Amino acid sequence: MRLLHTSDWHLGRAFHRVNMLGAQADFVGHLVATVRERAVDAVVVSGDVYDRAVPPLAAVELFDDTLHRLADLGVPTVMISGNHDSARRLGVGAGLIDRAGIHLRTEPSACGTPVVIPDASGDVAFYGLPYLEPALVKAEFGVEKAGHEAVLAAAMDRVRADLAGRAPGTRSVVLAHAFVTGGEASDSERDITVGGVAAVPAGVFDGVDYAALGHLHGSQTITGRVRYSGSPLPYSFSEADHRKSMWLVDLDAEGTVTAERLDCPVPRELARIRGTLEDLLDDPDLARHEEAWVEATLTDPVRPDDPMARLTERFPHTLSLVFDPERGPDDPDVSYARRLAGRNDREIADDFVAHVRGAGPDEREQTVLQEAFDSVRADSVVREVAP
């Protein structure tokens, strides 16, 4: 069976105020053409179909058009909700849409109930594990402590139990939206850290032939059977070095996996350039970036006059301007943002406690702080998806 693995479309998302809907529509056209031209047997979309719980109308219309085009191909499609999606909204009408060969899997309780697609070698069972927010699904999975590894492991136990009851030789594919150990994150993914831990081990997916992952925006191979497709378009300058692609996966009769990486159309290259303003304007080596979307970091010791206007004369698609004067880390003029770079909310809170009273939080206080951050995060998710 030949699968096309994609994820993280983020329909409705902009890139530094640039409307990406046209580029997203171009990607959908590329996806449909690939399905037709490469004789794809099933499409899997591993979450974050939309960029937010209540997407703009234009994004919903593009999604609707996408479903019609995929259904018209007669090729089954399996989709799960991600942490940016509202599972309840994305899943509306799933029962009816199912009849058209578009299988939306947004209910955590259905993790162990696969979409079964036959081919000449037998059945392939597709299990959809939508994004599992630990605080919201721990009761469903009977885990005492809310954490990503615990709820994913419980969900996979259901998958393996169902698979064990199926005919020998049944092959299996799991769609999951999670941060798996060994994956490389970028700036455009929403933090899903719970209890100080975001990642789960790849071994949680043992027992299935292929795990089609979503969440991280870079295409990555964790193991030969566990892969991220990455987002089809860039959504932050941290993705400047990404090669945007999908995985064309062949699953043979024995469940052996071979995968080919297929490039996606990118509307414009990304470039991150750094130096003094005069250097950026004069350096001939930067000519290759003149038509790219540019993030420029200026290192001038004093902020120059009209830097954006001057930059856009040479780089008309400059979207981000960062000031980072070359100073020592102990310089009192180093910006607050620079001092906090690379630190998470818990670490910032710990530093604040240490600054205020001269000593950082003890173990009990660290637990209280972490529980507070986790509670706020879970509450934010609940409020975002509430009707």
Short mmCIF file of C-alpha atoms in Angstrom, two decimals:
data_model
loop_
_atom_site.label_atom_id
_atom_site.label_comp_id
_atom_site.label_asym_id
_atom_site.label_seq_id
_atom_site.Cartn_x
_atom_site.Cartn_y
_atom_site.Cartn_z
CA MET A 1 0.00 0.00 0.00
CA ARG A 2 1.29 3.43 -0.92
CA LEU A 3 0.67 6.25 1.59
CA LEU A 4 1.16 10.00 1.35
CA HIS A 5 2.04 11.35 4.80
CA THR A 6 1.58 15.05 5.49
CA SER A 7 0.68 17.23 8.48
CA ASP A 8 0.65 20.71 9.99
CA TRP A 9 -1.12 22.56 7.19
CA HIS A 10 -2.10 25.38 9.59
CA LEU A 11 -4.74 26.68 7.21
CA GLY A 12 -5.40 30.35 7.92
CA ARG A 13 -1.96 31.12 9.29
CA ALA A 14 0.03 34.13 8.10
CA PHE A 15 3.80 34.46 7.87
CA HIS A 16 4.89 37.73 9.46
CA ARG A 17 1.66 39.37 8.27
CA VAL A 18 1.95 37.85 4.77
CA ASN A 19 -1.30 36.09 3.88
CA MET A 20 -0.40 32.47 3.12
CA LEU A 21 -3.83 31.30 1.94
CA GLY A 22 -2.79 31.40 -1.73
CA ALA A 23 0.33 29.36 -0.97
CA GLN A 24 -1.77 26.93 1.06
CA ALA A 25 -4.16 26.54 -1.88
CA ASP A 26 -1.16 25.86 -4.15
CA PHE A 27 -0.01 23.17 -1.74
CA VAL A 28 -3.43 21.52 -1.81
CA GLY A 29 -3.27 21.48 -5.61
CA HIS A 30 0.19 19.92 -5.41
CA LEU A 31 -1.09 17.32 -2.93
CA VAL A 32 -4.01 16.33 -5.16
CA ALA A 33 -1.75 16.13 -8.23
CA THR A 34 0.74 13.97 -6.32
CA VAL A 35 -2.00 11.57 -5.21
CA ARG A 36 -3.09 11.18 -8.82
CA GLU A 37 0.33 11.01 -10.47
CA ARG A 38 2.05 8.75 -7.94
CA ALA A 39 -0.83 6.25 -7.59
CA VAL A 40 -1.30 6.91 -3.88
CA ASP A 41 -3.61 4.46 -2.10
CA ALA A 42 -4.27 6.49 1.07
CA VAL A 43 -3.52 9.99 2.41
CA VAL A 44 -2.73 10.57 6.08
CA VAL A 45 -2.83 14.04 7.66
CA SER A 46 -1.35 14.05 11.17
CA GLY A 47 -2.98 17.07 12.78
CA ASP A 48 -2.95 20.87 12.87
CA VAL A 49 -5.18 21.09 9.82
CA TYR A 50 -6.10 24.60 10.96
CA ASP A 51 -3.93 27.15 12.73
CA ARG A 52 -6.43 27.94 15.47
CA ALA A 53 -9.54 26.55 17.08
CA VAL A 54 -11.83 29.05 15.34
CA PRO A 55 -10.30 29.48 11.87
CA PRO A 56 -11.19 32.30 9.47
CA LEU A 57 -13.91 31.60 6.91
CA ALA A 58 -11.46 31.57 3.99
CA ALA A 59 -9.49 28.78 5.68
CA VAL A 60 -12.67 26.77 6.25
CA GLU A 61 -13.62 27.21 2.60
CA LEU A 62 -10.18 25.97 1.50
CA PHE A 63 -10.52 22.94 3.77
CA ASP A 64 -13.98 22.22 2.36
CA ASP A 65 -12.61 22.43 -1.18
CA THR A 66 -9.75 20.12 -0.20
CA LEU A 67 -12.13 17.48 1.15
CA HIS A 68 -14.18 17.57 -2.05
CA ARG A 69 -11.09 17.21 -4.24
CA LEU A 70 -9.72 14.31 -2.18
CA ALA A 71 -13.11 12.58 -2.17
CA ASP A 72 -13.40 13.00 -5.95
CA LEU A 73 -10.11 11.08 -6.35
CA GLY A 74 -11.65 8.07 -4.62
CA VAL A 75 -8.54 7.73 -2.47
CA PRO A 76 -9.21 7.25 1.28
CA THR A 77 -7.92 10.01 3.55
CA VAL A 78 -7.38 9.73 7.31
CA MET A 79 -7.00 12.94 9.36
CA ILE A 80 -6.52 13.64 13.05
CA SER A 81 -6.82 16.86 15.03
CA GLY A 82 -3.70 18.54 16.38
CA ASN A 83 -3.05 20.87 19.30
CA HIS A 84 -3.97 23.92 17.17
CA ASP A 85 -7.28 22.43 16.05
CA SER A 86 -10.55 22.32 17.93
CA ALA A 87 -11.18 18.59 17.91
CA ARG A 88 -14.92 19.09 18.37
CA ARG A 89 -15.23 21.57 15.52
CA LEU A 90 -12.99 19.63 13.13
CA GLY A 91 -14.95 16.47 13.89
CA VAL A 92 -18.38 17.91 13.09
CA GLY A 93 -20.02 15.76 10.44
CA ALA A 94 -17.32 13.08 10.66
CA GLY A 95 -19.88 10.29 10.38
CA LEU A 96 -21.28 11.63 7.13
CA ILE A 97 -17.89 12.58 5.69
CA ASP A 98 -16.72 9.06 6.49
CA ARG A 99 -19.00 7.76 3.74
CA ALA A 100 -17.05 9.81 1.19
CA GLY A 101 -13.79 8.14 2.21
CA ILE A 102 -12.60 11.06 4.37
CA HIS A 103 -12.02 9.72 7.86
CA LEU A 104 -11.74 12.38 10.58
CA ARG A 105 -10.44 11.02 13.87
CA THR A 106 -10.77 13.60 16.63
CA GLU A 107 -12.12 11.60 19.61
CA PRO A 108 -9.54 10.24 22.07
CA SER A 109 -11.95 7.45 23.04
CA ALA A 110 -11.76 6.05 19.49
CA CYS A 111 -7.97 5.55 19.48
CA GLY A 112 -8.36 1.78 19.37
CA THR A 113 -10.93 1.77 16.55
CA PRO A 114 -9.12 1.86 13.21
CA VAL A 115 -10.04 2.79 9.69
CA VAL A 116 -9.44 -0.47 7.82
CA ILE A 117 -8.36 -0.17 4.19
CA PRO A 118 -7.74 -3.37 2.19
CA ASP A 119 -5.32 -3.94 -0.64
CA ALA A 120 -4.14 -6.96 -2.60
CA SER A 121 -2.05 -8.15 0.38
CA GLY A 122 -4.78 -7.86 3.01
CA ASP A 123 -5.94 -5.21 5.47
CA VAL A 124 -4.11 -2.13 6.70
CA ALA A 125 -5.50 -0.73 9.98
CA PHE A 126 -5.11 3.05 10.40
CA TYR A 127 -5.34 4.22 14.02
CA GLY A 128 -5.91 7.93 14.60
CA LEU A 129 -4.49 9.35 17.84
CA PRO A 130 -5.55 13.00 17.90
CA TYR A 131 -3.55 15.40 20.04
CA LEU A 132 -4.01 14.15 23.61
CA GLU A 133 -3.92 17.04 26.07
CA PRO A 134 -2.91 15.12 29.23
CA ALA A 135 -5.00 17.11 31.72
CA LEU A 136 -8.13 16.59 29.63
CA VAL A 137 -7.80 12.90 28.74
CA LYS A 138 -6.17 11.31 31.79
CA ALA A 139 -9.54 10.08 33.05
CA GLU A 140 -10.40 8.57 29.66
CA PHE A 141 -7.17 6.57 29.70
CA GLY A 142 -7.14 5.82 33.43
CA VAL A 143 -3.74 7.33 34.15
CA GLU A 144 -3.05 8.79 37.58
CA LYS A 145 -0.56 11.47 36.60
CA ALA A 146 -1.20 13.66 33.59
CA GLY A 147 1.76 13.49 31.22
CA HIS A 148 2.32 13.02 27.50
CA GLU A 149 4.09 9.69 27.79
CA ALA A 150 1.44 8.21 30.09
CA VAL A 151 -1.56 9.10 27.92
CA LEU A 152 0.17 8.17 24.65
CA ALA A 153 1.28 4.84 26.11
CA ALA A 154 -2.29 4.14 27.25
CA ALA A 155 -3.63 5.05 23.81
CA MET A 156 -1.07 2.77 22.16
CA ASP A 157 -2.05 -0.05 24.51
CA ARG A 158 -5.54 0.20 23.00
CA VAL A 159 -4.05 0.15 19.51
CA ARG A 160 -1.99 -2.96 20.21
CA ALA A 161 -4.93 -4.70 21.90
CA ASP A 162 -7.16 -4.13 18.88
CA LEU A 163 -4.40 -5.18 16.48
CA ALA A 164 -3.83 -8.41 18.42
CA GLY A 165 -7.45 -9.41 17.77
CA ARG A 166 -7.20 -8.94 14.00
CA ALA A 167 -6.26 -11.44 11.33
CA PRO A 168 -2.58 -12.42 11.21
CA GLY A 169 -0.70 -10.30 8.72
CA THR A 170 -2.83 -7.18 9.27
CA ARG A 171 -0.52 -4.22 8.78
CA SER A 172 -0.84 -1.09 10.89
CA VAL A 173 -0.34 2.67 10.64
CA VAL A 174 -0.69 5.10 13.56
CA LEU A 175 -1.29 8.82 13.11
CA ALA A 176 -0.18 10.83 16.15
CA HIS A 177 0.38 14.48 17.01
CA ALA A 178 3.14 14.67 19.60
CA PHE A 179 6.72 15.70 20.36
CA VAL A 180 8.84 12.55 20.14
CA THR A 181 12.35 12.35 21.61
CA GLY A 182 14.96 12.93 18.94
CA GLY A 183 12.82 15.41 17.03
CA GLU A 184 14.10 18.92 16.36
CA ALA A 185 11.70 21.76 17.15
CA SER A 186 11.38 25.19 15.54
CA ASP A 187 10.02 28.53 16.77
CA SER A 188 6.63 28.11 15.09
CA GLU A 189 5.30 25.19 17.13
CA ARG A 190 3.17 25.87 20.17
CA ASP A 191 4.73 24.62 23.40
CA ILE A 192 3.04 21.46 24.72
CA THR A 193 5.23 20.98 27.78
CA VAL A 194 3.46 19.35 30.74
CA GLY A 195 5.19 18.71 34.06
CA GLY A 196 8.39 20.08 32.63
CA VAL A 197 8.40 17.39 29.91
CA ALA A 198 7.34 17.80 26.28
CA ALA A 199 8.88 14.78 24.52
CA VAL A 200 7.92 11.10 24.61
CA PRO A 201 10.20 8.20 23.60
CA ALA A 202 9.83 6.74 20.11
CA GLY A 203 9.45 3.30 21.71
CA VAL A 204 5.90 4.21 22.68
CA PHE A 205 4.97 3.35 19.06
CA ASP A 206 6.49 -0.14 19.13
CA GLY A 207 4.29 -2.81 17.60
CA VAL A 208 3.00 -0.92 14.56
CA ASP A 209 4.44 -0.83 11.07
CA TYR A 210 4.48 2.94 10.58
CA ALA A 211 3.93 5.97 12.83
CA ALA A 212 2.97 9.07 10.83
CA LEU A 213 3.73 11.97 13.14
CA GLY A 214 2.68 15.59 13.19
CA HIS A 215 3.51 18.63 15.38
CA LEU A 216 7.15 19.38 14.55
CA HIS A 217 7.52 21.51 11.43
CA GLY A 218 10.73 19.99 10.11
CA SER A 219 10.61 16.76 8.08
CA GLN A 220 12.46 14.20 10.20
CA THR A 221 13.17 10.49 10.45
CA ILE A 222 13.16 9.38 14.07
CA THR A 223 13.45 5.70 13.08
CA GLY A 224 12.74 3.91 9.82
CA ARG A 225 9.17 3.42 11.03
CA VAL A 226 8.62 6.70 12.89
CA ARG A 227 8.69 9.92 10.86
CA TYR A 228 7.55 13.55 10.85
CA SER A 229 6.39 14.93 7.53
CA GLY A 230 6.83 18.50 8.76
CA SER A 231 4.72 21.45 7.65
CA PRO A 232 4.35 21.95 3.89
CA LEU A 233 5.09 25.68 4.22
CA PRO A 234 7.41 27.73 6.45
CA TYR A 235 5.79 29.52 9.38
CA SER A 236 8.85 31.06 11.09
CA PHE A 237 12.35 32.13 10.13
CA SER A 238 13.69 29.30 12.29
CA GLU A 239 12.59 27.11 9.37
CA ALA A 240 14.89 28.87 6.90
CA ASP A 241 16.99 25.71 6.47
CA HIS A 242 14.03 23.34 6.21
CA ARG A 243 13.28 21.40 3.06
CA LYS A 244 9.47 21.39 2.96
CA SER A 245 8.18 18.01 1.87
CA MET A 246 5.84 15.05 2.31
CA TRP A 247 6.65 11.36 2.74
CA LEU A 248 5.60 8.87 0.06
CA VAL A 249 5.57 5.63 2.05
CA ASP A 250 5.33 2.13 0.59
CA LEU A 251 4.17 -0.60 2.97
CA ASP A 252 4.74 -4.06 1.50
CA ALA A 253 2.88 -7.28 2.29
CA GLU A 254 5.18 -8.01 5.27
CA GLY A 255 4.93 -4.48 6.66
CA THR A 256 8.38 -3.39 5.48
CA VAL A 257 8.57 0.39 5.06
CA THR A 258 10.31 2.33 2.31
CA ALA A 259 9.92 6.10 2.11
CA GLU A 260 10.62 8.76 -0.49
CA ARG A 261 10.69 12.46 0.27
CA LEU A 262 8.64 14.64 -2.08
CA ASP A 263 9.25 18.39 -2.15
CA CYS A 264 6.41 20.86 -1.68
CA PRO A 265 6.11 24.12 -3.62
CA VAL A 266 7.41 27.04 -1.53
CA PRO A 267 6.24 30.53 -2.54
CA ARG A 268 9.51 32.26 -1.66
CA GLU A 269 12.83 31.30 -0.12
CA LEU A 270 13.66 32.34 3.45
CA ALA A 271 16.90 34.06 4.44
CA ARG A 272 18.37 35.16 7.76
CA ILE A 273 21.09 37.74 7.35
CA ARG A 274 23.20 39.38 10.06
CA GLY A 275 25.64 42.28 10.24
CA THR A 276 25.81 46.04 10.40
CA LEU A 277 23.35 47.87 8.18
CA GLU A 278 26.08 49.10 5.85
CA ASP A 279 27.54 45.61 5.51
CA LEU A 280 24.13 44.16 4.63
CA LEU A 281 23.53 46.84 2.03
CA ASP A 282 26.97 46.48 0.43
CA ASP A 283 27.86 42.77 0.68
CA PRO A 284 27.77 41.30 -2.87
CA ASP A 285 27.42 37.76 -1.48
CA LEU A 286 23.93 38.66 -0.26
CA ALA A 287 22.63 39.27 -3.78
CA ARG A 288 21.17 35.75 -3.79
CA HIS A 289 18.74 36.80 -1.04
CA GLU A 290 17.36 39.91 -2.72
CA GLU A 291 14.09 38.17 -3.71
CA ALA A 292 13.76 36.12 -0.51
CA TRP A 293 11.67 36.75 2.57
CA VAL A 294 14.32 38.21 4.84
CA GLU A 295 14.92 38.43 8.58
CA ALA A 296 17.70 40.95 9.12
CA THR A 297 19.61 41.14 12.40
CA LEU A 298 21.50 44.41 12.79
CA THR A 299 24.62 44.39 14.93
CA ASP A 300 25.33 48.14 14.80
CA PRO A 301 26.32 49.42 18.28
CA VAL A 302 23.89 52.34 17.77
CA ARG A 303 20.56 51.89 16.06
CA PRO A 304 20.86 53.40 12.54
CA ASP A 305 18.31 55.78 11.03
CA ASP A 306 15.46 54.34 8.94
CA PRO A 307 16.89 50.82 8.86
CA MET A 308 13.78 49.10 7.45
CA ALA A 309 13.34 51.62 4.65
CA ARG A 310 16.98 51.32 3.67
CA LEU A 311 16.95 47.51 3.85
CA THR A 312 13.86 47.18 1.69
CA GLU A 313 15.55 49.15 -1.07
CA ARG A 314 17.84 46.16 -1.55
CA PHE A 315 15.72 43.40 0.04
CA PRO A 316 12.12 44.38 -0.82
CA HIS A 317 10.66 41.37 0.99
CA THR A 318 12.22 42.07 4.39
CA LEU A 319 9.65 40.98 6.97
CA SER A 320 11.54 40.96 10.27
CA LEU A 321 14.08 43.38 11.72
CA VAL A 322 16.03 42.43 14.85
CA PHE A 323 18.51 44.60 16.72
CA ASP A 324 21.33 42.69 18.41
CA PRO A 325 24.29 45.02 19.07
CA GLU A 326 27.52 43.14 19.58
CA ARG A 327 28.02 43.58 23.31
CA GLY A 328 29.26 41.32 26.06
CA PRO A 329 26.63 39.29 27.98
CA ASP A 330 27.31 41.32 31.14
CA ASP A 331 26.75 44.65 29.43
CA PRO A 332 23.90 46.42 31.28
CA ASP A 333 22.44 47.51 27.93
CA VAL A 334 21.85 43.93 26.75
CA SER A 335 18.11 43.70 26.11
CA TYR A 336 15.73 41.88 28.40
CA ALA A 337 14.54 39.76 25.47
CA ARG A 338 18.10 38.68 24.71
CA ARG A 339 18.72 37.73 28.32
CA LEU A 340 15.61 35.54 28.26
CA ALA A 341 16.34 33.91 24.90
CA GLY A 342 16.17 30.12 25.09
CA ARG A 343 14.60 30.04 28.57
CA ASN A 344 11.18 28.56 29.21
CA ASP A 345 8.48 29.99 31.49
CA ARG A 346 9.48 27.84 34.46
CA GLU A 347 13.12 28.87 34.24
CA ILE A 348 12.14 32.54 34.03
CA ALA A 349 9.91 32.14 37.10
CA ASP A 350 12.73 30.41 39.00
CA ASP A 351 15.09 33.26 38.13
CA PHE A 352 12.53 35.81 39.31
CA VAL A 353 12.17 34.07 42.68
CA ALA A 354 15.95 34.00 43.05
CA HIS A 355 16.19 37.69 42.12
CA VAL A 356 13.51 38.74 44.62
CA ARG A 357 14.62 36.81 47.67
CA GLY A 358 18.22 35.85 46.92
CA ALA A 359 17.62 32.11 46.58
CA GLY A 360 15.76 30.05 44.00
CA PRO A 361 12.67 27.92 44.76
CA ASP A 362 13.16 24.69 46.66
CA GLU A 363 11.83 21.33 45.41
CA ARG A 364 8.36 21.82 46.91
CA GLU A 365 8.09 25.32 45.46
CA GLN A 366 9.26 24.11 42.06
CA THR A 367 6.45 21.55 42.10
CA VAL A 368 3.91 24.25 42.95
CA LEU A 369 5.19 26.49 40.16
CA GLN A 370 5.10 23.66 37.62
CA GLU A 371 1.57 22.67 38.63
CA ALA A 372 0.48 26.30 38.26
CA PHE A 373 1.93 26.56 34.75
CA ASP A 374 0.36 23.23 33.75
CA SER A 375 -3.02 24.30 35.14
CA VAL A 376 -2.97 27.61 33.26
CA ARG A 377 -1.99 25.82 30.06
CA ALA A 378 -4.78 23.25 30.36
CA ASP A 379 -7.31 25.97 31.18
CA SER A 380 -6.20 27.92 28.14
CA VAL A 381 -6.80 24.87 25.95
CA VAL A 382 -10.26 24.32 27.42
CA ARG A 383 -11.26 27.98 26.88
CA GLU A 384 -9.91 27.97 23.32
CA VAL A 385 -11.99 24.99 22.22
CA ALA A 386 -15.11 25.78 24.24
CA PRO A 387 -18.22 26.35 22.08
#
